[in-house]
C-alpha cells in the first residue's frame, strides 16, 4: 500500500505535536508515508462559504495531485481535512455538471483518485492489532481515559464511511490494544464549537464545559482526541472554564497517537508531549506501572526490522 | 428562479422532503444561539422567505458539525442548506448578521491566496484584531509561542495554484450568474 500524507495547515503550526507523534508512531509501526508534494489547504468551511465551486475544487486539487503521485491512499490526520476531502469526492461523484466544472478548473479529469483516510482507519482496519500489542513497552493499565471523537471522525456516515456516527469505537479499540482503560461517557460525539474559538470564544467555552463535565463525571484522568481543532479547543481554554465549572480544571488532552506511542515506549519528545498547555507528563509518569527504558524511534525501527 | 430553487440548486437538497420532525434542531450544538433553528430555517426556505433566511444568524452560526445531516430521518442535509444560504447571502451582498464569522471566512481565504496554505497564527491574529479580541488572547499566544507552536509567517511565494483555482472557479460562477 502506497500512502500519501496530507498534514494540513494546523499540523504545520499550532498542532505540531500531533504531526510529530503521528509520524513517529507510523515509523515505529513500519507504515511508510510520503508527503503530498506542494499540497494546498483543504479550504475547510471558509472556501465553501465563499463559493460552491471553490469549496469543492480546492480539496479535489489535492486528491488529483495524490492520484498523479500514484498513491493508493491519502492519509490526513486532521479529521476536518478528511471530511472536506472525502465530501468533495462524494459531491462530484453524485453530480455530473459539478464534476464538469471541477475538471474544467483543475484542467484534468479525476479518474481513479486515491481513497482519503484518517490514521485511525489505517490502524484499525489494516491488520495492525498484533503488531501494536507486541510493541507495548509501558504498562498504562492504571490510566483511565475518555475518547472524544467530535464531529468528523464518522459523521456524516455517507461521506466518512468509517466507524459508528453515534457511538464510534475506533479509538476505544486501539487504546484497548495497548492496555489503557477507556471509559463509557456521554460526550463522545458532541461538538466543541470548532473554529468559533477564534470568532466567539464564549460559545466554545460553553460547549467545551459540557464536554469536561461529562468527562469528569465518568472519572477519567484525561481526554483523548483525534483532531487538531478539538485538541486546541479543549487544551487551551481550560483556565476560562474554571468559573463555569466552579472548580479549577487541569485535565490533560492527548492525541491517540501520543498515548499509543507512549505505551510503545517512545520518548516524550518524540511524541510532542512537552508542547501542551496542560502538561500531560506528570499524569503519564504517575499512571505508568512497570516502566521500560525509553528508546528513540530510529532504534526501535531497527529492532522491529530484525 | 425562486429562492427555494436557488438554495436547492446550490445545496443539492430537496427541502420538500423535510417533514418538520425537528430532530435537526434538537441535536444542533449552536441552536441555542440561533434565531431560526435548523428545522425552522428549512421551513422558511420552503415558504420562500428569502429575507428571513438570508438575514438570520443561523446561517452564520452553523459550524458544519453535521449532526443534523447525520440524524435527519428524511436524509435531507440541513448542513448543506446552511452553507448554500451563506453563499447566497454573500453573492447577493446581504450584510452578514454575524459579522465576525464572515470576517473570519474572508480572511481565511485571503490568507490561502497568499500561500496556498494558511499560516494559522496570522489568520488567528488578524481575526482577533478585527473582532476586537486580540488583547484577551495574547497570554495564550505567548504560551503557544514558547512551546514552539507558533511558526513564523512564510514568504508569500507559493499559492499560485490556489490563486488560479480561485480566479477560475469564481469566473465560472460569475459567468453562470450573468447568463441567467
Ligand atoms: S431532521 Fe430532517 S426532516 Fe426533521 S426537521 Fe430537520 S430537516 Fe426536516
Ligand atoms: S451542521 Fe450546523 S445546523 Fe447542523 S447541527 Fe451542526 S451547527 Fe447545527
Coordinates of N, CA, C and O in Angstrom, one line a residue, chain A residues 9-17 38-54 57-58 61 83-84 87 90-91 95 97 101 104-107 151-152 154-158 165-166 189-191 193-203 206-207 210 229 231-232 235-237 239 255 274-278, chain B residues 9-13 29-30 32-33 60-71 75 77 79-80 83-84 86-88 90-91 98-102 104-109 112 115-120 123-125 127-128 131 133 136-137 140 143-144 147-151 159 161-162 164-170 172-173 176:
Chain A
X9 N -2.9 22.4 7.4 CA -2.3 23.6 7.9 C -2.0 23.6 9.4 O -1.0 24.0 9.9
X10 N -3.0 23.0 10.2 CA -2.8 23.0 11.7 C -1.5 22.3 12.1 O -0.8 22.6 13.0
X11 N -1.3 21.1 11.4 CA -0.2 20.3 11.8 C 1.2 20.9 11.5 O 2.2 20.5 12.0
X12 N 1.2 22.0 10.7 CA 2.4 22.7 10.4 C 2.5 23.9 11.4 O 3.5 24.6 11.4
X13 N 1.5 24.1 12.2 CA 1.5 25.3 13.1 C 1.2 24.9 14.5 O 2.0 24.2 15.2
X14 N 0.0 25.3 14.9 CA -0.4 25.1 16.3 C -0.4 23.6 16.8 O -0.2 23.3 18.0
X15 N -0.6 22.7 15.9 CA -0.8 21.3 16.3 C 0.4 20.4 15.9 O 0.3 19.3 15.6
X16 N 1.6 21.1 16.0 CA 2.8 20.4 15.5 C 3.0 19.1 16.3 O 3.6 18.1 15.8
X17 N 2.5 19.0 17.6 CA 2.8 17.8 18.4 C 2.0 16.6 17.8 O 2.4 15.5 18.0
X38 N 3.7 19.8 -2.7 CA 3.1 21.1 -2.8 C 1.5 21.1 -2.6 O 0.8 21.7 -3.3
X39 N 1.1 20.4 -1.6 CA -0.3 20.4 -1.2 C -0.8 21.8 -0.9 O 0.0 22.7 -0.5
X40 N -2.1 22.0 -1.0 CA -2.7 23.3 -0.6 C -3.7 23.0 0.5 O -4.2 21.9 0.7
X41 N -4.1 24.0 1.2 CA -5.1 23.9 2.3 C -6.4 23.4 1.7 O -6.8 23.6 0.5
X42 N -7.1 22.6 2.5 CA -8.4 22.0 2.0 C -9.5 23.0 1.9 O -10.6 22.7 1.4
X43 N -9.3 24.2 2.5 CA -10.3 25.3 2.4 C -11.3 25.2 3.5 O -12.1 26.2 3.7
X44 N -11.3 24.2 4.3 CA -12.3 23.9 5.4 C -13.7 24.5 5.0 O -14.2 24.3 4.0
X45 N -14.3 25.2 6.0 CA -15.6 25.7 5.8 C -15.5 27.1 5.1 O -16.5 27.6 4.7
X46 N -14.3 27.6 5.1 CA -14.2 29.0 4.6 C -14.4 29.0 3.1 O -15.2 29.9 2.6
X47 N -13.7 28.2 2.3 CA -13.8 28.2 0.9 C -15.3 27.9 0.4 O -15.8 28.7 -0.4
X48 N -15.9 26.9 1.0 CA -17.3 26.7 0.5 C -18.3 27.7 1.0 O -19.4 27.8 0.5
X49 N -17.9 28.6 1.9 CA -18.8 29.7 2.4 C -18.7 30.9 1.4 O -19.5 31.8 1.4
X50 N -17.6 30.9 0.6 CA -17.4 32.0 -0.4 C -18.0 31.5 -1.7 O -18.6 32.3 -2.4
X51 N -17.7 30.3 -2.1 CA -18.2 29.8 -3.4 C -18.3 28.3 -3.4 O -17.5 27.6 -2.9
X52 N -19.4 27.9 -4.0 CA -19.7 26.4 -4.0 C -18.6 25.7 -4.7 O -18.0 24.7 -4.3
X53 N -18.3 26.2 -5.9 CA -17.3 25.5 -6.8 C -15.9 25.5 -6.1 O -15.2 24.5 -6.1
X54 N -15.5 26.7 -5.6 CA -14.2 26.8 -4.9 C -14.1 25.8 -3.8 O -13.1 25.1 -3.6
X57 N -13.5 22.4 -5.4 CA -12.4 22.2 -6.3 C -11.1 22.3 -5.4 O -10.1 21.6 -5.7
X58 N -11.1 23.0 -4.3 CA -9.9 23.1 -3.5 C -9.4 21.8 -2.9 O -8.3 21.4 -3.1
X61 N -8.2 19.4 -5.7 CA -6.9 19.7 -6.3 C -5.9 18.7 -5.6 O -5.1 18.1 -6.3
X83 N -12.8 15.1 6.3 CA -14.2 15.3 5.9 C -14.3 16.2 4.6 O -15.0 15.8 3.7
X84 N -13.5 17.3 4.6 CA -13.6 18.1 3.4 C -13.1 17.4 2.1 O -13.7 17.5 1.0
X87 N -15.8 14.6 1.3 CA -17.0 15.2 0.9 C -17.0 15.7 -0.5 O -17.9 15.6 -1.3
X90 N -17.2 12.8 -2.9 CA -18.6 12.4 -3.0 C -19.4 13.3 -3.8 O -20.3 12.9 -4.6
X91 N -19.3 14.6 -3.6 CA -20.1 15.6 -4.3 C -20.0 15.5 -5.8 O -20.9 15.5 -6.5
X95 N -22.7 14.2 -9.0 CA -23.2 15.4 -9.7 C -22.4 15.7 -10.9 O -21.3 16.3 -10.9
X97 N -22.8 17.8 -13.7 CA -22.5 19.1 -14.1 C -21.4 19.7 -13.2 O -20.5 20.4 -13.7
X101 N -17.5 21.1 -14.2 CA -16.9 22.4 -13.8 C -15.6 22.2 -13.0 O -14.6 22.9 -13.3
X104 N -13.0 21.3 -15.4 CA -12.5 22.4 -16.2 C -11.6 23.3 -15.4 O -10.6 23.8 -15.9
X105 N -11.9 23.5 -14.1 CA -11.0 24.3 -13.3 C -9.6 23.6 -13.0 O -8.6 24.2 -13.2
X106 N -9.7 22.3 -12.7 CA -8.5 21.6 -12.5 C -7.6 21.4 -13.7 O -6.4 21.3 -13.7
X107 N -8.3 21.4 -14.9 CA -7.6 21.2 -16.1 C -7.2 19.8 -16.3 O -6.3 19.4 -17.1
X151 N -16.7 15.8 15.8 CA -17.7 15.7 14.6 C -17.3 14.8 13.5 O -18.1 14.0 13.0
X152 N -16.1 14.9 13.0 CA -15.9 14.4 11.7 C -15.1 13.1 11.6 O -14.6 12.8 10.5
X154 N -16.6 10.2 12.1 CA -17.5 9.3 11.4 C -18.8 10.0 11.0 O -19.7 9.3 10.5
X155 N -18.9 11.3 11.0 CA -20.1 12.0 10.7 C -19.9 12.9 9.6 O -18.9 13.7 9.6
X156 N -20.7 13.0 8.6 CA -21.9 12.1 8.3 C -21.5 10.8 7.7 O -20.5 10.7 7.0
X157 N -22.2 9.7 8.1 CA -21.8 8.4 7.8 C -21.6 8.2 6.3 O -20.7 7.5 5.8
X158 N -22.5 8.8 5.5 CA -22.5 8.5 4.0 C -21.2 9.0 3.4 O -20.7 8.5 2.4
X165 N -21.4 6.7 13.6 CA -21.6 8.1 13.8 C -22.1 8.5 15.2 O -21.8 9.5 15.7
X166 N -22.9 7.6 15.8 CA -23.4 7.9 17.2 C -22.6 7.3 18.3 O -22.6 7.9 19.4
X189 N -19.4 12.3 20.9 CA -19.6 12.9 19.5 C -20.2 14.3 19.6 O -20.7 14.8 18.6
X190 N -20.1 14.9 20.8 CA -20.5 16.3 20.9 C -19.6 17.2 20.1 O -18.5 16.8 19.8
X191 N -20.1 18.4 19.8 CA -19.2 19.4 19.1 C -18.6 20.3 20.0 O -19.2 20.8 21.0
X193 N -17.4 23.3 19.1 CA -17.5 24.6 18.6 C -16.5 25.0 17.5 O -16.5 26.1 16.9
X194 N -15.5 24.1 17.3 CA -14.6 24.2 16.2 C -13.9 25.6 16.1 O -13.5 26.1 17.1
X195 N -14.0 26.2 14.9 CA -13.3 27.4 14.6 C -13.9 28.6 15.3 O -13.4 29.7 15.3
X196 N -15.0 28.4 16.0 CA -15.6 29.5 16.7 C -14.8 30.0 17.9 O -15.0 31.0 18.5
X197 N -13.8 29.2 18.2 CA -12.8 29.5 19.2 C -12.1 30.9 18.9 O -11.8 31.6 19.8
X198 N -12.0 31.1 17.6 CA -11.4 32.4 17.1 C -12.4 33.5 17.0 O -12.1 34.7 16.8
X199 N -13.7 33.1 16.9 CA -14.7 34.1 16.5 C -15.6 34.4 17.7 O -15.8 35.6 18.0
X200 N -16.1 33.4 18.3 CA -16.9 33.6 19.5 C -16.5 32.6 20.6 O -17.1 31.6 20.8
X201 N -15.4 33.0 21.3 CA -14.8 32.0 22.2 C -15.8 31.7 23.3 O -15.7 30.5 23.9
X202 N -16.8 32.5 23.7 CA -17.7 32.2 24.7 C -18.5 30.9 24.4 O -18.9 30.1 25.2
X203 N -18.9 30.8 23.1 CA -19.6 29.7 22.6 C -18.8 28.4 22.8 O -19.3 27.4 23.3
X206 N -18.7 27.5 26.5 CA -19.9 26.8 26.9 C -19.9 25.3 26.4 O -20.3 24.5 27.2
X207 N -19.6 25.1 25.2 CA -19.7 23.8 24.6 C -18.6 22.9 25.2 O -18.9 21.7 25.6
X210 N -19.4 21.5 28.8 CA -20.3 20.3 28.8 C -19.5 19.1 28.6 O -19.7 18.0 29.2
X229 N -8.3 20.5 15.9 CA -9.2 21.6 16.4 C -9.8 21.2 17.7 O -9.8 22.0 18.6
X231 N -8.4 19.3 19.9 CA -7.3 19.4 20.8 C -7.1 20.9 21.2 O -7.0 21.2 22.4
X232 N -7.0 21.8 20.3 CA -6.8 23.2 20.6 C -7.9 23.7 21.5 O -7.6 24.4 22.5
X235 N -7.6 21.9 25.1 CA -6.4 22.1 25.8 C -6.1 23.5 26.2 O -5.6 23.8 27.2
X236 N -6.5 24.5 25.3 CA -6.1 25.8 25.5 C -7.1 26.7 26.3 O -6.7 27.8 26.7
X237 N -8.3 26.2 26.5 CA -9.3 27.1 27.1 C -9.6 26.7 28.5 O -10.7 27.2 29.1
X239 N -8.4 27.4 31.5 CA -8.4 28.4 32.6 C -9.7 29.2 32.5 O -10.2 29.5 33.6
X255 N -3.5 13.3 22.1 CA -3.9 12.7 20.9 C -3.7 11.2 21.0 O -2.8 10.7 21.8
X274 N 5.8 17.5 25.3 CA 6.2 18.6 26.1 C 5.6 19.9 25.6 O 6.0 21.0 25.9
X275 N 4.7 19.9 24.6 CA 4.2 21.1 24.0 C 2.8 21.5 24.4 O 2.2 22.4 23.8
X276 N 2.2 20.7 25.3 CA 0.8 21.0 25.7 C 0.7 22.2 26.6 O 1.6 22.6 27.3
X277 N -0.5 22.8 26.6 CA -0.8 23.9 27.6 C -1.0 23.2 29.0 O -0.4 23.6 30.0
X278 N -1.8 22.2 29.1 CA -1.9 21.4 30.3 C -1.0 20.2 30.2 O -1.2 19.3 29.4
Chain B
X9 N -30.6 24.3 -5.7 CA -29.6 24.2 -6.8 C -28.2 24.1 -6.2 O -27.4 23.3 -6.5
X10 N -28.0 25.1 -5.2 CA -26.6 25.2 -4.6 C -26.3 24.0 -3.7 O -25.2 23.6 -3.6
X11 N -27.4 23.6 -3.0 CA -27.1 22.6 -1.9 C -27.3 21.1 -2.4 O -26.9 20.2 -1.7
X12 N -28.0 21.0 -3.5 CA -28.4 19.7 -4.0 C -29.4 19.0 -3.1 O -29.5 17.8 -3.1
X13 N -30.1 19.8 -2.3 CA -31.1 19.2 -1.3 C -32.5 19.5 -1.7 O -32.8 20.6 -2.2
X29 N -25.7 21.8 18.2 CA -25.0 22.4 19.3 C -25.1 24.0 19.3 O -24.9 24.6 20.3
X30 N -25.4 24.6 18.1 CA -25.4 26.0 18.1 C -26.9 26.6 18.2 O -27.1 27.8 18.1
X32 N -29.0 27.0 20.4 CA -29.4 28.0 21.4 C -29.0 29.4 21.1 O -29.5 30.4 21.7
X33 N -28.1 29.6 20.2 CA -27.7 31.0 19.8 C -28.3 31.4 18.5 O -28.1 32.5 18.1
X60 N -24.9 31.8 9.7 CA -23.5 32.2 10.1 C -23.1 31.4 11.3 O -21.9 31.2 11.5
X61 N -24.0 31.0 12.2 CA -23.6 30.3 13.4 C -23.4 28.8 13.2 O -22.8 28.2 14.0
X62 N -23.9 28.3 12.1 CA -23.7 26.9 11.8 C -22.2 26.6 11.7 O -21.5 27.2 11.0
X63 N -21.7 25.6 12.5 CA -20.3 25.2 12.4 C -20.1 24.0 11.5 O -19.0 23.5 11.5
X64 N -21.1 23.5 10.8 CA -21.0 22.4 9.9 C -20.5 21.1 10.7 O -19.7 20.4 10.2
X65 N -21.1 20.9 11.9 CA -20.7 19.7 12.6 C -21.4 18.5 12.1 O -21.0 17.4 12.5
X66 N -22.4 18.7 11.2 CA -23.1 17.5 10.5 C -23.9 16.7 11.4 O -24.3 15.6 11.1
X67 N -24.2 17.2 12.6 CA -25.1 16.4 13.5 C -26.5 16.3 12.9 O -27.1 15.2 12.8
X68 N -27.0 17.4 12.3 CA -28.3 17.4 11.7 C -28.4 16.5 10.5 O -29.3 15.6 10.4
X69 N -27.4 16.6 9.6 CA -27.4 15.8 8.4 C -27.3 14.3 8.8 O -28.0 13.5 8.2
X70 N -26.6 14.0 9.8 CA -26.4 12.7 10.2 C -27.6 12.0 10.8 O -27.9 10.8 10.7
X71 N -28.5 12.9 11.4 CA -29.6 12.3 12.1 C -31.0 12.5 11.4 O -32.0 12.0 11.8
X75 N -33.2 12.0 5.3 CA -32.0 12.1 4.6 C -31.8 13.4 3.9 O -31.3 13.5 2.8
X77 N -30.1 17.2 4.1 CA -28.8 17.6 4.7 C -28.9 19.1 5.1 O -28.5 19.9 4.3
X79 N -27.2 20.8 7.0 CA -25.9 21.4 7.0 C -25.5 22.0 5.6 O -25.0 23.1 5.5
X80 N -25.8 21.2 4.6 CA -25.5 21.7 3.2 C -26.4 22.9 2.8 O -26.0 23.8 2.1
X83 N -24.9 26.0 4.4 CA -23.7 26.5 3.6 C -24.2 27.2 2.4 O -23.7 28.3 2.0
X84 N -25.2 26.6 1.7 CA -25.7 27.2 0.5 C -26.3 28.6 0.8 O -26.1 29.6 0.0
X86 N -25.5 30.6 3.1 CA -24.4 31.6 3.4 C -23.7 32.1 2.1 O -23.5 33.2 1.9
X87 N -23.6 31.1 1.1 CA -23.0 31.5 -0.2 C -24.0 32.5 -0.9 O -23.5 33.6 -1.4
X88 N -25.3 32.2 -0.8 CA -26.2 33.1 -1.5 C -26.2 34.5 -0.8 O -26.3 35.5 -1.5
X90 N -23.8 36.0 0.6 CA -22.6 36.6 0.2 C -22.8 37.1 -1.2 O -22.5 38.3 -1.5
X91 N -23.2 36.2 -2.1 CA -23.4 36.6 -3.5 C -24.4 37.8 -3.7 O -24.2 38.6 -4.6
X98 N -23.9 38.0 11.5 CA -22.9 37.8 12.5 C -21.6 38.1 11.8 O -20.9 37.3 11.1
X99 N -21.2 39.4 11.9 CA -20.1 39.9 11.1 C -18.8 39.2 11.3 O -18.0 38.9 10.4
X100 N -18.5 38.8 12.6 CA -17.2 38.2 12.9 C -17.0 36.9 12.1 O -15.9 36.6 11.7
X101 N -18.1 36.2 11.8 CA -17.9 34.9 11.1 C -17.5 35.2 9.7 O -16.6 34.5 9.1
X102 N -18.1 36.1 9.0 CA -17.8 36.4 7.6 C -16.4 37.0 7.6 O -15.6 36.8 6.6
X104 N -13.9 36.2 9.4 CA -13.0 35.0 9.5 C -12.9 34.2 8.2 O -11.8 34.0 7.7
X105 N -14.1 33.9 7.6 CA -14.0 33.1 6.4 C -13.3 33.9 5.3 O -12.5 33.3 4.5
X106 N -13.6 35.2 5.2 CA -12.9 36.0 4.1 C -11.4 36.1 4.4 O -10.6 35.8 3.5
X107 N -11.1 36.3 5.6 CA -9.6 36.4 6.0 C -8.9 35.1 5.7 O -7.8 35.1 5.3
X108 N -9.6 34.0 6.0 CA -9.0 32.7 5.8 C -8.7 32.4 4.3 O -7.6 32.1 3.9
X109 N -9.7 32.7 3.4 CA -9.5 32.5 2.0 C -8.4 33.5 1.5 O -7.6 33.1 0.7
X112 N -5.2 32.1 2.2 CA -4.8 31.0 1.3 C -4.3 31.5 0.0 O -3.5 30.9 -0.7
X115 N -0.5 32.0 -0.1 CA 0.4 30.9 0.0 C -0.1 29.5 -0.3 O 0.6 28.5 -0.2
X116 N -1.4 29.5 -0.6 CA -2.0 28.1 -0.9 C -2.4 27.5 0.4 O -3.4 26.9 0.5
X117 N -1.5 27.6 1.4 CA -1.8 27.1 2.7 C -2.1 28.3 3.6 O -1.7 29.4 3.3
X118 N -2.8 28.1 4.7 CA -2.9 29.3 5.6 C -1.7 29.2 6.6 O -1.2 28.2 6.9
X119 N -1.4 30.4 7.1 CA -0.5 30.5 8.2 C -1.4 30.7 9.4 O -2.0 31.8 9.6
X120 N -1.6 29.7 10.2 CA -2.7 29.7 11.2 C -2.5 30.9 12.2 O -3.6 31.5 12.6
X123 N -3.9 34.0 10.6 CA -5.4 34.0 10.4 C -6.0 34.3 11.8 O -6.9 35.1 11.9
X124 N -5.5 33.6 12.9 CA -6.0 33.9 14.2 C -5.8 35.3 14.6 O -6.7 36.0 15.1
X125 N -4.6 35.8 14.4 CA -4.2 37.2 14.9 C -5.1 38.2 14.2 O -5.6 39.1 14.8
X127 N -8.0 37.8 12.6 CA -9.4 37.7 13.0 C -9.6 38.3 14.4 O -10.6 39.1 14.6
X128 N -8.7 38.0 15.3 CA -8.9 38.6 16.6 C -8.7 40.1 16.7 O -9.4 40.8 17.4
X131 N -11.9 41.6 15.2 CA -13.1 41.5 16.0 C -12.9 41.9 17.5 O -13.6 41.6 18.4
X133 N -10.6 41.1 19.8 CA -10.3 40.1 20.8 C -8.8 39.8 21.0 O -8.5 38.9 21.7
X136 N -7.2 39.9 24.7 CA -7.6 38.8 25.5 C -6.8 37.5 25.2 O -6.6 36.7 26.0
X137 N -6.4 37.4 23.9 CA -5.7 36.2 23.5 C -4.2 36.2 23.6 O -3.6 35.2 23.3
X140 N -2.4 33.6 25.9 CA -2.4 32.3 25.3 C -1.4 32.2 24.1 O -0.7 31.2 24.0
X143 N 2.0 31.6 25.5 CA 2.2 30.2 25.9 C 2.4 29.3 24.7 O 3.2 28.4 24.8
X144 N 1.7 29.5 23.7 CA 1.9 28.6 22.5 C 3.2 28.9 21.9 O 3.9 28.0 21.4
X147 N 6.1 27.2 23.5 CA 6.1 25.8 23.3 C 6.4 25.4 21.8 O 6.2 24.3 21.4
X148 N 6.8 26.4 21.1 CA 7.2 26.1 19.7 C 6.0 25.8 18.8 O 6.1 25.1 17.8
X149 N 4.8 26.4 19.1 CA 3.6 26.1 18.3 C 3.2 27.3 17.5 O 2.1 27.2 16.9
X150 N 4.0 28.3 17.5 CA 3.7 29.4 16.6 C 4.8 29.6 15.6 O 6.0 29.8 16.0
X151 N 4.5 29.3 14.3 CA 5.6 29.3 13.3 C 5.7 30.7 12.7 O 4.7 31.5 12.7
X159 N 1.2 29.3 -3.4 CA -0.1 29.8 -3.6 C -0.6 30.1 -5.0 O -1.7 30.4 -5.2
X161 N -1.1 28.1 -7.4 CA -2.1 27.1 -7.8 C -3.4 27.5 -7.2 O -4.5 27.4 -7.9
X162 N -3.4 27.9 -5.9 CA -4.7 28.2 -5.3 C -5.3 29.5 -5.9 O -6.5 29.6 -6.2
X164 N -5.0 30.4 -8.9 CA -5.5 30.0 -10.2 C -6.9 29.4 -10.0 O -7.9 29.7 -10.7
X165 N -7.0 28.5 -9.0 CA -8.3 27.8 -8.8 C -9.4 28.9 -8.4 O -10.5 28.8 -8.8
X166 N -8.9 29.8 -7.5 CA -9.8 30.8 -7.0 C -10.4 31.7 -8.2 O -11.6 31.8 -8.3
X167 N -9.5 32.2 -9.0 CA -9.9 33.0 -10.1 C -10.8 32.3 -11.1 O -11.9 32.8 -11.5
X168 N -10.4 31.1 -11.4 CA -11.1 30.3 -12.4 C -12.5 29.9 -11.8 O -13.5 30.0 -12.6
X169 N -12.6 29.4 -10.6 CA -13.9 29.0 -10.0 C -14.8 30.2 -9.9 O -16.0 30.1 -10.3
X170 N -14.3 31.3 -9.5 CA -15.2 32.4 -9.3 C -15.7 33.0 -10.7 O -16.8 33.5 -10.8
X172 N -16.1 31.2 -13.4 CA -17.2 30.3 -14.0 C -18.5 30.6 -13.3 O -19.6 30.7 -14.0
X173 N -18.5 30.8 -12.0 CA -19.8 31.1 -11.3 C -20.4 32.4 -11.7 O -21.6 32.5 -11.9
X176 N -22.0 32.1 -15.1 CA -23.3 31.4 -15.0 C -24.4 32.4 -14.5 O -25.5 32.5 -15.0

